[in-house]
Every structure is written in structure tokens, then in C-alpha cells.
PDB file of C-alpha atoms and ligand atoms in Angstrom:
ATOM      1  CA  MET A1125       1.574 -32.765   9.273  1.00  0.00           C
ATOM      2  CA  ALA A1126      -1.315 -30.490   9.948  1.00  0.00           C
ATOM      3  CA  HIS A1127      -1.591 -28.113   7.050  1.00  0.00           C
ATOM      4  CA  VAL A1128      -2.858 -24.692   8.595  1.00  0.00           C
ATOM      5  CA  THR A1129      -5.635 -23.964   5.839  1.00  0.00           C
ATOM      6  CA  ALA A1130      -7.834 -20.981   7.682  1.00  0.00           C
ATOM      7  CA  VAL A1131      -7.226 -17.509   9.095  1.00  0.00           C
ATOM      8  CA  LYS A1132      -6.724 -18.201  12.960  1.00  0.00           C
ATOM      9  CA  ASN A1133      -9.266 -16.881  14.838  1.00  0.00           C
ATOM     10  CA  ASN A1134     -10.445 -14.468  12.345  1.00  0.00           C
ATOM     11  CA  ARG A1135      -7.573 -12.510  12.771  1.00  0.00           C
ATOM     12  CA  LEU A1136      -7.807 -10.277   9.868  1.00  0.00           C
ATOM     13  CA  PRO A1137      -5.410  -7.159   8.998  1.00  0.00           C
ATOM     14  CA  ARG A1138      -7.474  -4.021   9.292  1.00  0.00           C
ATOM     15  CA  HIS A1139      -4.794  -2.673   6.759  1.00  0.00           C
ATOM     16  CA  VAL A1140      -2.797  -4.254   4.195  1.00  0.00           C
ATOM     17  CA  VAL A1141       0.240  -2.647   2.248  1.00  0.00           C
ATOM     18  CA  ILE A1142       1.354  -4.064  -0.880  1.00  0.00           C
ATOM     19  CA  ILE A1143       4.513  -3.866  -3.089  1.00  0.00           C
ATOM     20  CA  MET A1144       3.485  -5.131  -6.653  1.00  0.00           C
ATOM     21  CA  ASP A1145       6.982  -5.955  -8.006  1.00  0.00           C
ATOM     22  CA  GLY A1146       7.439  -8.224 -10.874  1.00  0.00           C
ATOM     23  CA  ASN A1147       5.368  -7.140 -13.840  1.00  0.00           C
ATOM     24  CA  GLY A1148       8.517  -6.670 -16.000  1.00  0.00           C
ATOM     25  CA  ARG A1149      10.128  -9.999 -15.420  1.00  0.00           C
ATOM     26  CA  TRP A1150       6.686 -11.667 -16.016  1.00  0.00           C
ATOM     27  CA  ALA A1151       6.324 -10.196 -19.284  1.00  0.00           C
ATOM     28  CA  LYS A1152      10.124 -11.159 -20.097  1.00  0.00           C
ATOM     29  CA  GLN A1153       9.238 -14.571 -19.066  1.00  0.00           C
ATOM     30  CA  ARG A1154       6.903 -14.694 -22.150  1.00  0.00           C
ATOM     31  CA  GLY A1155       8.665 -12.658 -24.498  1.00  0.00           C
ATOM     32  CA  LEU A1156       6.160  -9.497 -24.103  1.00  0.00           C
ATOM     33  CA  PRO A1157       7.108  -5.881 -23.973  1.00  0.00           C
ATOM     34  CA  ARG A1158       7.155  -4.736 -20.364  1.00  0.00           C
ATOM     35  CA  ILE A1159       3.676  -2.716 -20.470  1.00  0.00           C
ATOM     36  CA  ALA A1160       2.101  -6.233 -21.123  1.00  0.00           C
ATOM     37  CA  GLY A1161       3.309  -7.078 -17.652  1.00  0.00           C
ATOM     38  CA  HIS A1162       1.960  -3.794 -16.369  1.00  0.00           C
ATOM     39  CA  LYS A1163      -1.597  -4.427 -17.819  1.00  0.00           C
ATOM     40  CA  ALA A1164      -1.825  -7.923 -16.401  1.00  0.00           C
ATOM     41  CA  GLY A1165      -0.628  -6.516 -13.230  1.00  0.00           C
ATOM     42  CA  VAL A1166      -3.734  -4.172 -13.487  1.00  0.00           C
ATOM     43  CA  SER A1167      -5.752  -7.440 -13.702  1.00  0.00           C
ATOM     44  CA  ALA A1168      -4.151  -9.199 -10.781  1.00  0.00           C
ATOM     45  CA  LEU A1169      -4.834  -5.630  -8.682  1.00  0.00           C
ATOM     46  CA  ARG A1170      -8.458  -5.785  -9.538  1.00  0.00           C
ATOM     47  CA  GLU A1171      -9.121  -9.485  -8.310  1.00  0.00           C
ATOM     48  CA  ILE A1172      -7.062  -8.390  -5.029  1.00  0.00           C
ATOM     49  CA  VAL A1173      -9.059  -5.370  -3.978  1.00  0.00           C
ATOM     50  CA  ALA A1174     -12.346  -6.958  -4.767  1.00  0.00           C
ATOM     51  CA  ASN A1175     -11.028  -9.636  -2.867  1.00  0.00           C
ATOM     52  CA  SER A1176      -9.776  -7.627   0.028  1.00  0.00           C
ATOM     53  CA  ALA A1177     -13.178  -5.813   0.039  1.00  0.00           C
ATOM     54  CA  GLU A1178     -15.313  -8.769   0.357  1.00  0.00           C
ATOM     55  CA  LYS A1179     -13.211 -10.235   3.414  1.00  0.00           C
ATOM     56  CA  GLY A1180     -13.743  -6.744   4.969  1.00  0.00           C
ATOM     57  CA  ILE A1181     -10.547  -5.560   5.319  1.00  0.00           C
ATOM     58  CA  GLU A1182     -10.904  -1.886   5.956  1.00  0.00           C
ATOM     59  CA  ALA A1183      -7.867  -0.296   3.987  1.00  0.00           C
ATOM     60  CA  LEU A1184      -5.537  -1.598   0.946  1.00  0.00           C
ATOM     61  CA  THR A1185      -2.815   0.547   0.106  1.00  0.00           C
ATOM     62  CA  VAL A1186      -0.564  -0.163  -2.947  1.00  0.00           C
ATOM     63  CA  TYR A1187       2.440   1.271  -4.416  1.00  0.00           C
ATOM     64  CA  ALA A1188       1.863   1.794  -8.099  1.00  0.00           C
ATOM     65  CA  PHE A1189       4.745   4.239  -8.952  1.00  0.00           C
ATOM     66  CA  SER A1190       7.701   5.012  -6.660  1.00  0.00           C
ATOM     67  CA  SER A1191       9.233   8.627  -6.932  1.00  0.00           C
ATOM     68  CA  GLU A1192      12.270   6.553  -8.254  1.00  0.00           C
ATOM     69  CA  ASN A1193      10.374   5.003 -11.051  1.00  0.00           C
ATOM     70  CA  TRP A1194      10.947   8.219 -12.981  1.00  0.00           C
ATOM     71  CA  ASP A1195      14.455   7.188 -13.725  1.00  0.00           C
ATOM     72  CA  ARG A1196      12.960   4.161 -16.006  1.00  0.00           C
ATOM     73  CA  PRO A1197      13.120   4.399 -19.946  1.00  0.00           C
ATOM     74  CA  GLY A1198      11.032   7.388 -20.788  1.00  0.00           C
ATOM     75  CA  SER A1199       8.875   5.291 -23.201  1.00  0.00           C
ATOM     76  CA  GLU A1200       8.036   2.883 -20.166  1.00  0.00           C
ATOM     77  CA  VAL A1201       7.149   6.045 -17.811  1.00  0.00           C
ATOM     78  CA  SER A1202       4.698   7.102 -20.510  1.00  0.00           C
ATOM     79  CA  ARG A1203       3.019   3.907 -21.030  1.00  0.00           C
ATOM     80  CA  LEU A1204       2.692   3.601 -17.416  1.00  0.00           C
ATOM     81  CA  MET A1205       0.940   6.984 -17.134  1.00  0.00           C
ATOM     82  CA  GLU A1206      -1.442   6.430 -20.140  1.00  0.00           C
ATOM     83  CA  LEU A1207      -2.053   2.829 -18.422  1.00  0.00           C
ATOM     84  CA  PHE A1208      -2.958   4.666 -15.162  1.00  0.00           C
ATOM     85  CA  ILE A1209      -5.521   7.069 -17.018  1.00  0.00           C
ATOM     86  CA  SER A1210      -7.321   4.245 -18.814  1.00  0.00           C
ATOM     87  CA  SER A1211      -7.273   1.916 -15.686  1.00  0.00           C
ATOM     88  CA  LEU A1212      -8.936   4.683 -13.570  1.00  0.00           C
ATOM     89  CA  GLN A1213     -11.303   5.173 -16.137  1.00  0.00           C
ATOM     90  CA  GLN A1214     -12.156   1.511 -16.643  1.00  0.00           C
ATOM     91  CA  GLU A1215     -12.416   0.731 -12.920  1.00  0.00           C
ATOM     92  CA  ILE A1216     -14.027   3.910 -11.375  1.00  0.00           C
ATOM     93  CA  ASP A1217     -17.767   2.819 -11.752  1.00  0.00           C
ATOM     94  CA  ASN A1218     -17.089  -0.946 -10.724  1.00  0.00           C
ATOM     95  CA  LEU A1219     -15.237   0.312  -7.594  1.00  0.00           C
ATOM     96  CA  ASN A1220     -17.849   3.007  -6.880  1.00  0.00           C
ATOM     97  CA  GLY A1221     -20.633   0.396  -7.295  1.00  0.00           C
ATOM     98  CA  ASN A1222     -18.702  -1.415  -4.326  1.00  0.00           C
ATOM     99  CA  ASN A1223     -18.826   1.533  -2.293  1.00  0.00           C
ATOM    100  CA  ILE A1224     -14.838   1.752  -2.049  1.00  0.00           C
ATOM    101  CA  ARG A1225     -13.434   5.072  -1.841  1.00  0.00           C
ATOM    102  CA  ILE A1226     -10.236   5.631  -3.421  1.00  0.00           C
ATOM    103  CA  ARG A1227      -7.754   7.930  -2.568  1.00  0.00           C
ATOM    104  CA  PHE A1228      -4.061   8.504  -3.540  1.00  0.00           C
ATOM    105  CA  ILE A1229      -0.894   9.447  -1.637  1.00  0.00           C
ATOM    106  CA  GLY A1230       2.152  10.834  -3.404  1.00  0.00           C
ATOM    107  CA  ASP A1231       3.126  14.253  -5.242  1.00  0.00           C
ATOM    108  CA  ARG A1232       0.687  14.091  -8.037  1.00  0.00           C
ATOM    109  CA  THR A1233       1.783  17.701  -9.385  1.00  0.00           C
ATOM    110  CA  ALA A1234       4.360  16.006 -11.207  1.00  0.00           C
ATOM    111  CA  PHE A1235       1.714  13.687 -13.202  1.00  0.00           C
ATOM    112  CA  PRO A1236       0.637  14.784 -16.534  1.00  0.00           C
ATOM    113  CA  GLY A1237      -2.516  16.836 -16.102  1.00  0.00           C
ATOM    114  CA  LYS A1238      -4.731  14.311 -17.632  1.00  0.00           C
ATOM    115  CA  LEU A1239      -3.562  11.956 -14.951  1.00  0.00           C
ATOM    116  CA  GLN A1240      -4.033  14.479 -12.708  1.00  0.00           C
ATOM    117  CA  SER A1241      -7.934  15.041 -13.396  1.00  0.00           C
ATOM    118  CA  SER A1242      -8.385  11.393 -13.423  1.00  0.00           C
ATOM    119  CA  ILE A1243      -6.935  10.886  -9.698  1.00  0.00           C
ATOM    120  CA  GLY A1244      -9.144  14.267  -8.899  1.00  0.00           C
ATOM    121  CA  GLU A1245     -12.080  12.826 -10.173  1.00  0.00           C
ATOM    122  CA  ALA A1246     -12.104   9.188  -8.832  1.00  0.00           C
ATOM    123  CA  GLU A1247     -11.430  10.902  -5.562  1.00  0.00           C
ATOM    124  CA  LYS A1248     -14.197  13.017  -5.662  1.00  0.00           C
ATOM    125  CA  ILE A1249     -16.668  10.703  -7.009  1.00  0.00           C
ATOM    126  CA  THR A1250     -15.933   7.860  -4.255  1.00  0.00           C
ATOM    127  CA  CYS A1251     -15.193  10.286  -1.407  1.00  0.00           C
ATOM    128  CA  ARG A1252     -18.508   9.663   0.682  1.00  0.00           C
ATOM    129  CA  ASN A1253     -18.030   5.850   0.153  1.00  0.00           C
ATOM    130  CA  THR A1254     -18.010   3.786   3.524  1.00  0.00           C
ATOM    131  CA  GLY A1255     -16.416   0.625   2.282  1.00  0.00           C
ATOM    132  CA  MET A1256     -12.825  -0.443   1.775  1.00  0.00           C
ATOM    133  CA  GLN A1257     -10.287   2.707   1.304  1.00  0.00           C
ATOM    134  CA  PHE A1258      -8.319   1.881  -1.642  1.00  0.00           C
ATOM    135  CA  VAL A1259      -5.190   3.863  -1.641  1.00  0.00           C
ATOM    136  CA  ILE A1260      -2.945   4.024  -4.520  1.00  0.00           C
ATOM    137  CA  ALA A1261       0.733   5.389  -3.830  1.00  0.00           C
ATOM    138  CA  ALA A1262       1.955   6.983  -6.814  1.00  0.00           C
ATOM    139  CA  ASN A1263       4.694   9.047  -7.434  1.00  0.00           C
ATOM    140  CA  TYR A1264       5.074   8.087  -3.685  1.00  0.00           C
ATOM    141  CA  GLY A1265       8.223   8.062  -1.653  1.00  0.00           C
ATOM    142  CA  GLY A1266       8.620   7.385   2.080  1.00  0.00           C
ATOM    143  CA  ARG A1267      11.542  10.017   2.326  1.00  0.00           C
ATOM    144  CA  TRP A1268       9.109  12.472   0.348  1.00  0.00           C
ATOM    145  CA  ASP A1269       6.576  11.760   3.133  1.00  0.00           C
ATOM    146  CA  ILE A1270       8.585  12.561   5.537  1.00  0.00           C
ATOM    147  CA  THR A1271      10.173  15.608   4.126  1.00  0.00           C
ATOM    148  CA  ASN A1272       6.722  16.654   3.764  1.00  0.00           C
ATOM    149  CA  ALA A1273       5.891  16.361   6.954  1.00  0.00           C
ATOM    150  CA  PHE A1274       8.558  18.306   7.725  1.00  0.00           C
ATOM    151  CA  LYS A1275       7.718  21.138   5.642  1.00  0.00           C
ATOM    152  CA  LEU A1276       4.051  21.153   7.143  1.00  0.00           C
ATOM    153  CA  LEU A1277       5.423  21.122  10.622  1.00  0.00           C
ATOM    154  CA  VAL A1278       7.944  24.133  10.222  1.00  0.00           C
ATOM    155  CA  ASN A1279       5.111  26.100   8.697  1.00  0.00           C
ATOM    156  CA  LYS A1280       3.082  25.526  11.368  1.00  0.00           C
ATOM    157  CA  ILE A1281       5.757  26.769  13.653  1.00  0.00           C
ATOM    158  CA  ARG A1282       6.441  29.853  11.613  1.00  0.00           C
ATOM    159  CA  CYS A1283       2.800  30.674  11.940  1.00  0.00           C
ATOM    160  CA  ASN A1284       2.729  30.343  15.621  1.00  0.00           C
ATOM    161  CA  ASP A1285       0.376  27.541  15.801  1.00  0.00           C
ATOM    162  CA  ILE A1286       2.915  25.207  17.350  1.00  0.00           C
ATOM    163  CA  CYS A1287       6.155  25.668  19.393  1.00  0.00           C
ATOM    164  CA  ALA A1288       8.787  23.208  18.347  1.00  0.00           C
ATOM    165  CA  ASP A1289       8.556  21.884  22.033  1.00  0.00           C
ATOM    166  CA  GLU A1290       5.605  20.472  21.550  1.00  0.00           C
ATOM    167  CA  ILE A1291       6.551  18.095  18.549  1.00  0.00           C
ATOM    168  CA  ASP A1292       5.804  14.812  19.751  1.00  0.00           C
ATOM    169  CA  GLU A1293       5.714  11.475  17.745  1.00  0.00           C
ATOM    170  CA  GLN A1294       1.727  11.551  17.655  1.00  0.00           C
ATOM    171  CA  MET A1295       2.121  14.929  16.050  1.00  0.00           C
ATOM    172  CA  ILE A1296       4.741  13.963  13.336  1.00  0.00           C
ATOM    173  CA  HIS A1297       2.378  11.173  12.653  1.00  0.00           C
ATOM    174  CA  SER A1298      -0.557  13.181  12.106  1.00  0.00           C
ATOM    175  CA  PHE A1299       1.314  14.897   9.084  1.00  0.00           C
ATOM    176  CA  VAL A1300       2.520  11.987   7.175  1.00  0.00           C
ATOM    177  CA  SER A1301       0.242  10.083   4.828  1.00  0.00           C
ATOM    178  CA  LEU A1302      -2.236   7.592   6.025  1.00  0.00           C
ATOM    179  CA  SER A1303      -2.198   9.110   9.539  1.00  0.00           C
ATOM    180  CA  ASP A1304      -6.338   8.769   9.506  1.00  0.00           C
ATOM    181  CA  LEU A1305      -6.316   5.062   8.830  1.00  0.00           C
ATOM    182  CA  PRO A1306      -5.130   2.093  11.125  1.00  0.00           C
ATOM    183  CA  GLU A1307      -1.447   1.563  11.188  1.00  0.00           C
ATOM    184  CA  PRO A1308      -0.555  -1.098   8.537  1.00  0.00           C
ATOM    185  CA  ASP A1309      -0.732  -4.357   9.984  1.00  0.00           C
ATOM    186  CA  LEU A1310       0.588  -6.641   6.983  1.00  0.00           C
ATOM    187  CA  PHE A1311       2.971  -5.485   4.442  1.00  0.00           C
ATOM    188  CA  ILE A1312       3.243  -7.945   1.243  1.00  0.00           C
ATOM    189  CA  ARG A1313       5.879  -7.893  -1.912  1.00  0.00           C
ATOM    190  CA  THR A1314       5.836  -9.973  -4.402  1.00  0.00           C
ATOM    191  CA  GLY A1315       8.669 -10.589  -7.018  1.00  0.00           C
ATOM    192  CA  GLY A1316      10.909 -12.010  -4.545  1.00  0.00           C
ATOM    193  CA  GLU A1317      13.106  -8.825  -3.833  1.00  0.00           C
ATOM    194  CA  MET A1318      13.585  -8.143   0.343  1.00  0.00           C
ATOM    195  CA  ARG A1319      13.581  -4.731   0.413  1.00  0.00           C
ATOM    196  CA  ILE A1320      11.178  -1.795   1.394  1.00  0.00           C
ATOM    197  CA  SER A1321      12.325   0.473  -2.028  1.00  0.00           C
ATOM    198  CA  ASN A1322      11.404   3.882  -0.110  1.00  0.00           C
ATOM    199  CA  TYR A1323       7.693   2.607   0.472  1.00  0.00           C
ATOM    200  CA  LEU A1324       6.055   3.858   3.891  1.00  0.00           C
ATOM    201  CA  LEU A1325       9.107   4.250   5.722  1.00  0.00           C
ATOM    202  CA  TRP A1326       7.406   6.038   8.917  1.00  0.00           C
ATOM    203  CA  GLN A1327       4.231   3.690   8.974  1.00  0.00           C
ATOM    204  CA  LEU A1328       5.743   0.246   8.588  1.00  0.00           C
ATOM    205  CA  ALA A1329       7.376   0.638  12.177  1.00  0.00           C
ATOM    206  CA  TYR A1330       5.255  -2.551  13.448  1.00  0.00           C
ATOM    207  CA  THR A1331       3.844  -3.768  10.425  1.00  0.00           C
ATOM    208  CA  GLU A1332       4.412  -7.869   9.862  1.00  0.00           C
ATOM    209  CA  LEU A1333       6.442  -8.218   6.625  1.00  0.00           C
ATOM    210  CA  TYR A1334       5.546 -10.997   4.229  1.00  0.00           C
ATOM    211  CA  PHE A1335       7.768 -11.588   1.325  1.00  0.00           C
ATOM    212  CA  THR A1336       6.464 -13.860  -1.877  1.00  0.00           C
ATOM    213  CA  GLU A1337       8.782 -14.806  -4.937  1.00  0.00           C
ATOM    214  CA  ARG A1338       5.539 -15.177  -6.723  1.00  0.00           C
ATOM    215  CA  LEU A1339       5.379 -12.252  -9.586  1.00  0.00           C
ATOM    216  CA  TRP A1340       2.541  -9.755  -8.736  1.00  0.00           C
ATOM    217  CA  PRO A1341       0.735 -10.713 -12.405  1.00  0.00           C
ATOM    218  CA  ASP A1342       0.557 -14.292 -10.809  1.00  0.00           C
ATOM    219  CA  PHE A1343      -0.658 -13.275  -7.549  1.00  0.00           C
ATOM    220  CA  THR A1344      -4.259 -14.558  -6.773  1.00  0.00           C
ATOM    221  CA  PRO A1345      -6.728 -14.450  -4.234  1.00  0.00           C
ATOM    222  CA  GLU A1346      -5.526 -17.947  -2.978  1.00  0.00           C
ATOM    223  CA  HIS A1347      -2.150 -16.567  -2.527  1.00  0.00           C
ATOM    224  CA  PHE A1348      -3.370 -13.365  -0.933  1.00  0.00           C
ATOM    225  CA  GLU A1349      -5.241 -15.660   1.375  1.00  0.00           C
ATOM    226  CA  SER A1350      -1.750 -17.812   2.422  1.00  0.00           C
ATOM    227  CA  ALA A1351      -0.396 -13.955   3.310  1.00  0.00           C
ATOM    228  CA  LEU A1352      -3.491 -13.745   5.521  1.00  0.00           C
ATOM    229  CA  ILE A1353      -2.935 -17.066   7.266  1.00  0.00           C
ATOM    230  CA  TRP A1354       0.397 -16.384   7.833  1.00  0.00           C
ATOM    231  CA  PHE A1355      -0.610 -12.935   9.268  1.00  0.00           C
ATOM    232  CA  SER A1356      -3.086 -14.704  11.505  1.00  0.00           C
ATOM    233  CA  ASN A1357      -0.326 -16.970  13.147  1.00  0.00           C
ATOM    234  CA  ARG A1358       2.068 -14.030  13.727  1.00  0.00           C
ATOM    235  CA  GLU A1359       2.605 -13.012  17.750  1.00  0.00           C
ATOM    236  CA  ARG A1360       2.444  -9.297  17.724  1.00  0.00           C
ATOM    237  CA  ARG A1361       4.765  -8.333  20.631  1.00  0.00           C
ATOM    238  CA  PHE A1362       5.190  -4.488  20.051  1.00  0.00           C
ATOM    239  CA  GLY A1363       8.111  -4.804  22.632  1.00  0.00           C
ATOM    240  CA  ARG A1364       6.507  -6.912  24.888  1.00  0.00           C
ATOM    241  CA  THR A1365       7.366 -10.646  26.216  1.00  0.00           C
ATOM    242  CA  SER A1366       5.641 -13.431  24.710  1.00  0.00           C
ATOM    243  CA  GLU A1367       4.310 -14.407  28.101  1.00  0.00           C
ATOM    244  CA  GLN A1368       2.903 -10.897  28.687  1.00  0.00           C
ATOM    245  CA  ILE A1369       0.787 -11.350  25.743  1.00  0.00           C
ATOM    246  CA  LYS A1370      -0.183 -14.836  26.226  1.00  0.00           C
ATOM    247  CA  ARG A1371      -1.431 -13.583  29.845  1.00  0.00           C
ATOM    248  CA  GLU A1372      -3.075 -10.407  28.436  1.00  0.00           C
ATOM    249  CA  LYS A1373      -4.857 -12.920  25.949  1.00  0.00           C
ATOM    250  CA  ARG A1374      -6.504 -15.143  28.862  1.00  0.00           C
ATOM    251  CA  ALA A1375      -7.689 -12.277  31.136  1.00  0.00           C
TER     252      ALA A1375
HETATM  253  C1  LIG B 586       6.495  -3.294 -10.402  1.00  0.00           C
HETATM  254  O1  LIG B 586       7.071  -4.044 -11.525  1.00  0.00           O
HETATM  255  C2  LIG B 586       5.551  -2.308 -11.110  1.00  0.00           C
HETATM  256  C3  LIG B 586       6.027  -1.031 -11.011  1.00  0.00           C
HETATM  257  C4  LIG B 586       7.287  -0.643 -10.597  1.00  0.00           C
HETATM  258  C5  LIG B 586       5.254   0.056 -11.778  1.00  0.00           C
HETATM  259  P1  LIG B 586       8.456  -4.036 -12.087  1.00  0.00           P
HETATM  260  O2  LIG B 586       8.222  -3.417 -13.429  1.00  0.00           O
HETATM  261  O3  LIG B 586       9.374  -3.159 -11.052  1.00  0.00           O
HETATM  262  O4  LIG B 586       8.788  -5.018 -12.618  1.00  0.00           O
HETATM  263  P2  LIG B 586      10.070  -5.865 -12.479  1.00  0.00           P
HETATM  264  O5  LIG B 586      10.872  -5.931 -11.086  1.00  0.00           O
HETATM  265  O6  LIG B 586      11.326  -5.279 -13.555  1.00  0.00           O
HETATM  266  O7  LIG B 586      10.063  -7.412 -12.780  1.00  0.00           O
HETATM  267  C1  LIG B 587       8.928  -0.626  -6.085  1.00  0.00           C
HETATM  268  O1  LIG B 587       9.441  -1.403  -7.183  1.00  0.00           O
HETATM  269  C2  LIG B 587       7.878   0.263  -6.643  1.00  0.00           C
HETATM  270  C3  LIG B 587       6.731  -0.382  -7.265  1.00  0.00           C
HETATM  271  C4  LIG B 587       5.959  -1.195  -7.243  1.00  0.00           C
HETATM  272  C5  LIG B 587       5.874   0.896  -7.907  1.00  0.00           C
HETATM  273  P1  LIG B 587      10.623  -1.228  -7.883  1.00  0.00           P
HETATM  274  O2  LIG B 587      10.951  -2.715  -8.978  1.00  0.00           O
HETATM  275  O3  LIG B 587      10.948  -0.008  -8.277  1.00  0.00           O
HETATM  276  O4  LIG B 587      11.523  -1.523  -6.870  1.00  0.00           O
HETATM  277  P2  LIG B 587      13.382  -1.604  -6.740  1.00  0.00           P
HETATM  278  O5  LIG B 587      13.626  -0.633  -7.731  1.00  0.00           O
HETATM  279  O6  LIG B 587      13.538  -3.011  -7.259  1.00  0.00           O
HETATM  280  O7  LIG B 587      13.693  -1.322  -5.469  1.00  0.00           O
HETATM  281 MG1  LIG B 588      10.774  -4.073  -9.991  1.00  0.00          MG
END
């Protein structure tokens, strides 16, 4: 049987979004505390960011902390906060040196002051970079995102900037996170769960969904390549028929 080993027709996704799941189980398998899994997760992320930038992917958005993750034990949450601060400080020069622009989505106001400063600093230092956009979803929830868009819209109506009749999909789109980036082409979730866990609910409307059992700390550039190969073989129809797509490709 022919083995598919290359990305078909150089069809790379422009925007990849990832749910990095399985850190806790990875640590448990080794008899380590959960935070050790999160630390290993940071190393895995470093590799994937570098690899994505090298490949010329325009944007990479990763789920670092969901709006529901506050419900974890307090000790895990506070260790995660410390890890976010130290990782940002450690990685910023390297990311900046590679012309990567860092951005955060989610409600940052709930974070400790020190983390908010690190976030602001990372965004500021890299804001003129023209390479890959690296977006970190932190205290992010898809429902929070849509709720926030509603609030912004209602304010615009109240200020008479727009009237309710003008609201269309494009307008709502412009108020949710990531609206200035290409829509996510490829979604990857590691750790075996087949769910969205309140990630980019609006933005995932036509994204190709890739799930793997592999735990996030074990996810390497080779596994990433497999996801990219899988993606390159998908026929994206956006509601049309396969025949229409093939005809357009020939034209
Ligand atoms: C994902 O890994 C990282 C965060 C949610 C911060 P988990 O911590 O959810 O790992 P599992 O799912 O328990 O293995
Ligand atoms: C999703 O993983 C959030 C992040 C990876 C940051 P979870 O482990 O929190 O998701 P559930 O709770 O299993 O759905
Ligand atoms: Mg999990």
C-alpha cells in the first residue's frame, strides 16, 4: 500500500489552532506531579512553534488555559500561573529573534498582576514582527468570546454607531477574537478527547478537525507533519459538491 509521506500539493494550512491536552496524564504515567506534565508541555510547544514558523504557517493559536480551568485545584492553578510567567520570560527573546508576533486572546483581567504585565510586555516587544502570529488563548472561552462580541455590538448600537438592522455575520465576525487572521484551517486536539471544550466556537465553523490519542508532551514535529499531511488530503467543500470542487480545480 502506498504510504503518504508528503504534504499534498504544498497545501499547508494558513492558520492552525491547537488544544494541547494530556499534560496531566503524561505526568501521572510517570508518577510525577501534574505540573511536571505542564512543564513538558511547554517544551513540546516550543518545538511546534519553531516548526510552524519554519514551515511558513501564518498563524498558530494554542489553548493554554480555558475559562473553566479555574475550577481545578488551587495549587495546580497557581503553579500554572507561575509557569506562564516564567515561560514567557524565558521564551520571549527567542520568539522575538525569530520575528514571531505574540498575542493573547481571552479575559486577561482575571490574571495576577505580574502575569498581566508579562503578557502586555510580550505583545509590546513583538508587535512589529512580521513573521508568524503566535496567539495564546488564556482564560479564553468560546462562549466568553461571543458574549464579549454581543457587549461590543450593543454598545455600538447604544452610541448610534450602527443600527440593529445592519448586524450581519461579517459584523459579528469582526467583534470576535482572531477576526484579523485567516479563519482557522486546521484544528488539532491531542490527548484523545473528541470535544471542543469551549474553544473557538464561532471561528471553527469550517475548520478541519484532527484528533490524536498522543498526549501533548509527546507531540513532536513528526506528529505535526502527520496532521499536516492529513489536512492536505482533505477536500474542503464549504457546502458545495465534490464535482463542483474538482471542476473549479481544473479551470
Ligand atoms: C492540558 O492538559 C493543559 C491545561 C488544561 C492547562 P491537562 O492538564 O488537561 O491534561 P489531562 O487532560 O489532565 O491529561
Ligand atoms: C482544554 O483542556 C483546555 C486546554 C487545553 C487549555 P481540558 O483538559 O481543560 O478540557 P476538558 O475539561 O477535558 O474538556
Ligand atoms: Mg485535559
